[in-house]
PDB file of C-alpha atoms in Angstrom:
ATOM      1  CA  MET A   1      -0.138   0.082   0.115  1.00 85.00           C
ATOM      2  CA  LYS A   2       1.079   3.608  -0.661  1.00 93.00           C
ATOM      3  CA  PHE A   3       0.947   6.019   2.271  1.00 95.00           C
ATOM      4  CA  ASP A   4      -0.084   9.685   1.507  1.00 96.00           C
ATOM      5  CA  ILE A   5       0.291  12.034   4.361  1.00 96.00           C
ATOM      6  CA  LYS A   6      -2.028  14.637   2.611  1.00 95.00           C
ATOM      7  CA  LYS A   7      -5.068  12.031   3.782  1.00 94.00           C
ATOM      8  CA  THR A   8      -4.449  12.817   7.687  1.00 92.00           C
ATOM      9  CA  SER A   9      -5.856  15.413   9.582  1.00 85.00           C
ATOM     10  CA  GLY A  10      -3.039  18.066   9.603  1.00 86.00           C
ATOM     11  CA  TYR A  11      -3.583  18.802   6.051  1.00 92.00           C
ATOM     12  CA  HIS A  12      -7.413  18.549   6.110  1.00 92.00           C
ATOM     13  CA  ALA A  13      -7.515  22.533   5.915  1.00 96.00           C
ATOM     14  CA  THR A  14     -10.399  24.673   4.842  1.00 97.00           C
ATOM     15  CA  LYS A  15     -11.222  28.280   4.158  1.00 97.00           C
ATOM     16  CA  LYS A  16     -12.683  28.174   7.796  1.00 98.00           C
ATOM     17  CA  PRO A  17     -10.205  28.225  10.367  1.00 98.00           C
ATOM     18  CA  GLN A  18      -9.694  25.208  12.451  1.00 97.00           C
ATOM     19  CA  ILE A  19      -7.888  24.583  15.906  1.00 96.00           C
ATOM     20  CA  LEU A  20      -6.109  21.191  16.012  1.00 95.00           C
ATOM     21  CA  GLU A  21      -3.310  19.102  18.436  1.00 96.00           C
ATOM     22  CA  ARG A  22      -0.714  18.392  15.419  1.00 95.00           C
ATOM     23  CA  PRO A  23       1.531  15.816  16.119  1.00 95.00           C
ATOM     24  CA  GLY A  24       5.050  15.938  15.750  1.00 96.00           C
ATOM     25  CA  TYR A  25       7.050  14.630  12.725  1.00 97.00           C
ATOM     26  CA  ARG A  26      10.532  14.107  11.652  1.00 98.00           C
ATOM     27  CA  CYS A  27      11.566  15.789   8.520  1.00 98.00           C
ATOM     28  CA  LEU A  28      14.137  16.641   5.996  1.00 98.00           C
ATOM     29  CA  CYS A  29      15.117  20.537   6.127  1.00 98.00           C
ATOM     30  CA  ILE A  30      17.375  23.180   4.749  1.00 98.00           C
ATOM     31  CA  ASN A  31      17.775  26.694   6.370  1.00 98.00           C
ATOM     32  CA  GLY A  32      18.139  29.851   4.363  1.00 97.00           C
ATOM     33  CA  ALA A  33      17.118  33.416   4.270  1.00 97.00           C
ATOM     34  CA  GLY A  34      16.285  35.979   1.675  1.00 95.00           C
ATOM     35  CA  ASP A  35      13.400  36.837  -0.950  1.00 95.00           C
ATOM     36  CA  PRO A  36      11.463  33.539  -1.851  1.00 95.00           C
ATOM     37  CA  ASN A  37      11.444  34.969  -5.411  1.00 92.00           C
ATOM     38  CA  GLY A  38      15.209  35.040  -5.597  1.00 92.00           C
ATOM     39  CA  GLU A  39      17.538  31.936  -7.349  1.00 94.00           C
ATOM     40  CA  ASP A  40      18.974  31.095  -3.647  1.00 95.00           C
ATOM     41  CA  PHE A  41      15.290  29.829  -2.826  1.00 96.00           C
ATOM     42  CA  SER A  42      15.048  27.452  -6.057  1.00 96.00           C
ATOM     43  CA  VAL A  43      18.598  26.204  -5.319  1.00 97.00           C
ATOM     44  CA  ASP A  44      17.337  25.162  -1.676  1.00 98.00           C
ATOM     45  CA  ILE A  45      13.846  23.696  -3.017  1.00 97.00           C
ATOM     46  CA  GLN A  46      15.757  21.543  -6.097  1.00 98.00           C
ATOM     47  CA  ALA A  47      18.346  20.309  -3.144  1.00 98.00           C
ATOM     48  CA  MET A  48      15.107  19.492  -0.861  1.00 98.00           C
ATOM     49  CA  TYR A  49      13.573  17.213  -3.629  1.00 98.00           C
ATOM     50  CA  ALA A  50      16.436  15.384  -4.561  1.00 98.00           C
ATOM     51  CA  CYS A  51      16.866  14.162  -1.145  1.00 98.00           C
ATOM     52  CA  ALA A  52      13.046  13.531  -0.655  1.00 98.00           C
ATOM     53  CA  TYR A  53      12.778  11.180  -3.888  1.00 98.00           C
ATOM     54  CA  GLY A  54      15.935   9.693  -3.261  1.00 98.00           C
ATOM     55  CA  LEU A  55      14.490   8.270   0.464  1.00 98.00           C
ATOM     56  CA  LYS A  56      11.309   7.719  -1.238  1.00 97.00           C
ATOM     57  CA  MET A  57      12.756   5.614  -4.116  1.00 97.00           C
ATOM     58  CA  GLY A  58      14.975   4.115  -1.610  1.00 96.00           C
ATOM     59  CA  TYR A  59      12.333   2.965   0.664  1.00 95.00           C
ATOM     60  CA  LYS A  60      10.018   1.514  -2.193  1.00 93.00           C
ATOM     61  CA  LYS A  61      13.037  -0.588  -3.237  1.00 94.00           C
ATOM     62  CA  SER A  62      14.223  -2.062   0.065  1.00 93.00           C
ATOM     63  CA  GLY A  63      11.611  -4.401   0.735  1.00 88.00           C
ATOM     64  CA  ILE A  64      10.886  -2.843   3.970  1.00 85.00           C
ATOM     65  CA  GLU A  65       7.163  -3.263   4.779  1.00 73.00           C
ATOM     66  CA  ALA A  66       5.866  -1.058   7.825  1.00 73.00           C
ATOM     67  CA  ASN A  67       2.141  -1.012   8.589  1.00 73.00           C
ATOM     68  CA  ASP A  68       1.530  -2.426   5.554  1.00 82.00           C
ATOM     69  CA  PHE A  69       3.087   0.469   3.478  1.00 91.00           C
ATOM     70  CA  ASP A  70       5.844  -0.487   1.058  1.00 92.00           C
ATOM     71  CA  ASP A  71       6.053   3.105  -0.809  1.00 94.00           C
ATOM     72  CA  TYR A  72       4.685   6.431   0.107  1.00 96.00           C
ATOM     73  CA  VAL A  73       3.818   9.845  -1.723  1.00 97.00           C
ATOM     74  CA  VAL A  74       6.783  12.645  -1.139  1.00 98.00           C
ATOM     75  CA  PRO A  75       4.615  15.046   1.305  1.00 98.00           C
ATOM     76  CA  PRO A  76       4.135  18.486   0.244  1.00 98.00           C
ATOM     77  CA  LEU A  77       7.232  21.280   0.678  1.00 98.00           C
ATOM     78  CA  GLN A  78       6.681  23.353   3.598  1.00 98.00           C
ATOM     79  CA  GLY A  79       8.199  26.696   4.968  1.00 98.00           C
ATOM     80  CA  TYR A  80       8.665  27.596   8.472  1.00 98.00           C
ATOM     81  CA  TRP A  81       9.123  31.385   8.423  1.00 98.00           C
ATOM     82  CA  THR A  82      10.148  34.701  10.478  1.00 96.00           C
ATOM     83  CA  ILE A  83      12.411  37.678   9.715  1.00 95.00           C
ATOM     84  CA  ASN A  84      15.738  38.686  10.945  1.00 95.00           C
ATOM     85  CA  GLU A  85      16.831  40.304  14.134  1.00 93.00           C
ATOM     86  CA  ARG A  86      17.271  43.142  12.602  1.00 93.00           C
ATOM     87  CA  ALA A  87      14.081  43.631  10.966  1.00 93.00           C
ATOM     88  CA  GLN A  88      12.587  42.668  14.209  1.00 91.00           C
ATOM     89  CA  LYS A  89      14.251  45.747  16.186  1.00 91.00           C
ATOM     90  CA  LEU A  90      12.856  48.138  13.352  1.00 91.00           C
ATOM     91  CA  GLY A  91       9.434  46.603  13.306  1.00 89.00           C
ATOM     92  CA  THR A  92       9.458  46.681   9.692  1.00 91.00           C
ATOM     93  CA  TRP A  93      10.545  44.401   7.159  1.00 93.00           C
ATOM     94  CA  THR A  94      10.957  43.408   3.402  1.00 93.00           C
ATOM     95  CA  LYS A  95      11.320  39.806   1.531  1.00 94.00           C
ATOM     96  CA  ALA A  96      15.088  40.543   1.592  1.00 95.00           C
ATOM     97  CA  ASP A  97      14.800  40.029   5.496  1.00 95.00           C
ATOM     98  CA  LEU A  98      12.948  36.820   5.561  1.00 96.00           C
ATOM     99  CA  VAL A  99      14.212  33.818   7.383  1.00 97.00           C
ATOM    100  CA  TYR A 100      13.277  30.218   6.761  1.00 98.00           C
ATOM    101  CA  ARG A 101      13.263  26.653   7.104  1.00 98.00           C
ATOM    102  CA  LEU A 102      12.386  24.472   4.213  1.00 98.00           C
ATOM    103  CA  GLU A 103      10.742  21.088   5.110  1.00 98.00           C
ATOM    104  CA  ILE A 104       9.343  17.823   3.966  1.00 98.00           C
ATOM    105  CA  VAL A 105       8.151  15.232   6.103  1.00 98.00           C
ATOM    106  CA  ILE A 106       9.244  12.092   6.150  1.00 98.00           C
ATOM    107  CA  PRO A 107       6.476   9.308   7.353  1.00 96.00           C
ATOM    108  CA  GLU A 108       6.890   7.982  10.665  1.00 94.00           C
ATOM    109  CA  PHE A 109       7.063   4.067   9.543  1.00 94.00           C
ATOM    110  CA  VAL A 110      10.715   4.682   7.733  1.00 95.00           C
ATOM    111  CA  PRO A 111      13.202   3.591   9.944  1.00 95.00           C
ATOM    112  CA  ASP A 112      15.825   6.071  11.323  1.00 96.00           C
ATOM    113  CA  ALA A 113      18.909   4.098  10.766  1.00 96.00           C
ATOM    114  CA  PHE A 114      17.516   3.718   6.939  1.00 96.00           C
ATOM    115  CA  ILE A 115      16.557   7.386   6.625  1.00 97.00           C
ATOM    116  CA  GLN A 116      20.331   8.545   7.926  1.00 98.00           C
ATOM    117  CA  GLU A 117      22.151   5.890   5.648  1.00 98.00           C
ATOM    118  CA  THR A 118      19.909   6.999   2.455  1.00 98.00           C
ATOM    119  CA  LEU A 119      20.440  10.563   2.755  1.00 98.00           C
ATOM    120  CA  ALA A 120      24.229  10.370   3.103  1.00 98.00           C
ATOM    121  CA  ALA A 121      23.937   8.037   0.001  1.00 98.00           C
ATOM    122  CA  THR A 122      21.940  10.702  -2.030  1.00 98.00           C
ATOM    123  CA  GLN A 123      23.797  13.277  -1.023  1.00 98.00           C
ATOM    124  CA  THR A 124      26.988  11.453  -2.366  1.00 98.00           C
ATOM    125  CA  ALA A 125      25.395  10.470  -5.296  1.00 98.00           C
ATOM    126  CA  LYS A 126      23.986  13.861  -6.317  1.00 97.00           C
ATOM    127  CA  ALA A 127      26.775  16.258  -5.170  1.00 98.00           C
ATOM    128  CA  ASP A 128      26.359  18.077  -8.207  1.00 97.00           C
ATOM    129  CA  VAL A 129      23.490  19.255  -6.872  1.00 98.00           C
ATOM    130  CA  GLU A 130      23.839  22.526  -5.560  1.00 98.00           C
ATOM    131  CA  ARG A 131      23.335  22.893  -1.578  1.00 98.00           C
ATOM    132  CA  ILE A 132      22.130  19.242  -1.358  1.00 98.00           C
ATOM    133  CA  ASP A 133      24.899  18.855   1.309  1.00 98.00           C
ATOM    134  CA  GLN A 134      23.111  21.497   3.515  1.00 98.00           C
ATOM    135  CA  VAL A 135      19.847  19.308   3.514  1.00 98.00           C
ATOM    136  CA  SER A 136      19.601  17.686   6.922  1.00 98.00           C
ATOM    137  CA  ILE A 137      17.363  15.398   9.263  1.00 98.00           C
ATOM    138  CA  GLY A 138      15.185  17.409  11.652  1.00 98.00           C
ATOM    139  CA  THR A 139      12.034  17.431  13.875  1.00 98.00           C
ATOM    140  CA  ILE A 140       9.200  19.515  14.168  1.00 98.00           C
ATOM    141  CA  ALA A 141       7.219  19.311  17.448  1.00 97.00           C
ATOM    142  CA  PRO A 142       3.990  18.614  18.491  1.00 97.00           C
ATOM    143  CA  ALA A 143       1.576  21.687  19.061  1.00 96.00           C
ATOM    144  CA  LYS A 144      -1.516  23.348  19.391  1.00 97.00           C
ATOM    145  CA  ILE A 145      -2.179  25.029  16.188  1.00 97.00           C
ATOM    146  CA  CYS A 146      -4.662  27.232  14.324  1.00 97.00           C
ATOM    147  CA  HIS A 147      -4.429  26.488  10.368  1.00 98.00           C
ATOM    148  CA  ILE A 148      -6.534  27.744   7.416  1.00 98.00           C
ATOM    149  CA  LEU A 149      -6.606  27.016   3.607  1.00 98.00           C
ATOM    150  CA  HIS A 150      -5.304  29.868   1.894  1.00 98.00           C
ATOM    151  CA  VAL A 151      -6.323  30.311  -1.911  1.00 98.00           C
ATOM    152  CA  GLY A 152      -4.433  32.655  -4.154  1.00 98.00           C
ATOM    153  CA  PRO A 153      -1.246  34.406  -4.677  1.00 97.00           C
ATOM    154  CA  TYR A 154       1.295  34.212  -1.479  1.00 96.00           C
ATOM    155  CA  ASP A 155       1.170  38.013  -1.598  1.00 95.00           C
ATOM    156  CA  ASP A 156      -2.451  37.920  -0.274  1.00 97.00           C
ATOM    157  CA  GLU A 157      -1.729  35.594   2.564  1.00 97.00           C
ATOM    158  CA  GLN A 158      -2.455  38.271   4.822  1.00 96.00           C
ATOM    159  CA  ASN A 159      -6.147  38.106   4.365  1.00 97.00           C
ATOM    160  CA  SER A 160      -5.941  34.606   5.688  1.00 98.00           C
ATOM    161  CA  PHE A 161      -4.035  35.614   8.745  1.00 97.00           C
ATOM    162  CA  ASP A 162      -6.856  38.097   9.751  1.00 97.00           C
ATOM    163  CA  THR A 163      -9.453  35.597   8.997  1.00 98.00           C
ATOM    164  CA  MET A 164      -7.334  32.979  11.469  1.00 97.00           C
ATOM    165  CA  HIS A 165      -6.190  35.435  13.885  1.00 97.00           C
ATOM    166  CA  ALA A 166      -9.821  36.652  14.308  1.00 97.00           C
ATOM    167  CA  PHE A 167     -11.094  32.874  15.117  1.00 98.00           C
ATOM    168  CA  ILE A 168      -8.204  32.564  17.401  1.00 97.00           C
ATOM    169  CA  ASN A 169      -9.102  35.830  19.517  1.00 96.00           C
ATOM    170  CA  ALA A 170     -12.822  34.331  19.454  1.00 96.00           C
ATOM    171  CA  HIS A 171     -11.890  31.354  20.770  1.00 95.00           C
ATOM    172  CA  GLY A 172      -9.962  32.380  23.611  1.00 95.00           C
ATOM    173  CA  ALA A 173      -6.607  31.678  22.256  1.00 97.00           C
ATOM    174  CA  VAL A 174      -3.467  33.987  21.882  1.00 97.00           C
ATOM    175  CA  ARG A 175      -0.770  33.216  19.297  1.00 96.00           C
ATOM    176  CA  THR A 176       2.556  31.771  20.836  1.00 96.00           C
ATOM    177  CA  SER A 177       4.787  32.985  18.316  1.00 93.00           C
ATOM    178  CA  LYS A 178       5.142  35.274  15.489  1.00 90.00           C
ATOM    179  CA  THR A 179       6.422  32.501  13.416  1.00 96.00           C
ATOM    180  CA  HIS A 180       4.437  30.547  11.067  1.00 97.00           C
ATOM    181  CA  ARG A 181       4.514  27.587   8.631  1.00 98.00           C
ATOM    182  CA  GLU A 182       2.908  26.979   5.154  1.00 98.00           C
ATOM    183  CA  ILE A 183       2.338  23.860   3.624  1.00 98.00           C
ATOM    184  CA  TYR A 184       2.633  24.211  -0.023  1.00 98.00           C
ATOM    185  CA  LEU A 185      -0.506  21.834  -1.842  1.00 97.00           C
ATOM    186  CA  SER A 186       0.121  23.726  -5.417  1.00 96.00           C
ATOM    187  CA  ASP A 187       3.392  23.312  -7.892  1.00 92.00           C
ATOM    188  CA  ALA A 188       3.699  27.073  -8.434  1.00 91.00           C
ATOM    189  CA  GLN A 189       5.323  26.663 -11.688  1.00 89.00           C
ATOM    190  CA  ARG A 190       2.385  24.878 -13.029  1.00 94.00           C
ATOM    191  CA  THR A 191      -0.697  26.733 -11.101  1.00 96.00           C
ATOM    192  CA  ALA A 192      -1.988  30.019 -11.876  1.00 96.00           C
ATOM    193  CA  PRO A 193      -1.612  32.289  -8.865  1.00 96.00           C
ATOM    194  CA  GLU A 194      -5.248  32.832  -8.103  1.00 97.00           C
ATOM    195  CA  LYS A 195      -5.425  29.100  -7.759  1.00 97.00           C
ATOM    196  CA  LEU A 196      -2.527  28.422  -5.538  1.00 98.00           C
ATOM    197  CA  LYS A 197      -3.509  26.218  -2.102  1.00 98.00           C
ATOM    198  CA  THR A 198      -1.315  26.729   0.804  1.00 98.00           C
ATOM    199  CA  ILE A 199      -2.128  25.872   4.519  1.00 98.00           C
ATOM    200  CA  LEU A 200      -1.034  28.626   6.666  1.00 98.00           C
ATOM    201  CA  GLU A 201      -0.271  27.141  10.376  1.00 98.00           C
ATOM    202  CA  VAL A 202       0.204  29.204  13.807  1.00 98.00           C
ATOM    203  CA  THR A 203       1.028  27.480  17.004  1.00 98.00           C
ATOM    204  CA  ILE A 204      -1.543  29.065  19.849  1.00 98.00           C
ATOM    205  CA  ALA A 205      -2.280  28.451  23.331  1.00 96.00           C
ATOM    206  CA  GLU A 206      -5.161  29.229  25.796  1.00 89.00           C
ATOM    207  CA  GLU A 207      -5.324  33.074  26.916  1.00 80.00           C
ATOM    208  CA  ALA A 208      -4.356  33.115  30.383  1.00 63.00           C
TER     209      ALA A 208
END
C-alpha cells in the first residue's frame, strides 16, 4: 500500500480556520534566508526534492514494509518562516529580511537508520546538486495549532491570516510565536497564482 500524508488531519485545512493538536514529525530540512522569489530559494527547493525522492525511491526498493506501507507519496514542501533580528528590532521588514526553514515530512514508519544511510548515499550520488549537502534530518515538535487553507497568491496571505487571528481571538486563544508554517499544496511553477493552495499554520495556547 502507498501512504499519502495529505489524507491525514493535519493536511485537511479549509477556508474556515480550525484548531487542532498537530502531531510531531521527522523531516528533511534546509535553512535559508532572503526573498523567496530569488535564485537561492529555488536552489534550496531543488536540493530538498533531490533528497526527498532519493529517500522515497530507496524505501520503495528496500523491501521494508512497516504498517503495510511499502511506498509513499512524497509529502508537500513546507516553509517555516520568520524575519531576521534587524527587521525585528526595526519593526518593519521586506522579503529580503525573511528567514526560513524548508521542510519535507518523513513518514513515521520509515526507520531512522535507513533515513540516515539513504540521505548520505543520495547526497554522495547527487553531489552536483547545489547545496544538497546542507539538507539535514530535523524534527517538528507536536503543538496546538490553528490552520487555514489560503487560496490565491502568496502576497495575499495576510487576508487569510486576518481571518485566522479573528478566529483565534474569538476562541479565547493567543498566538505563541510570530513565526508561522506554510504547507504548499500546489506547484507554483504550474499553477495560476489565483488557484494556488497553501495551508497556513500558527501555534496557539489558551489565553491566561
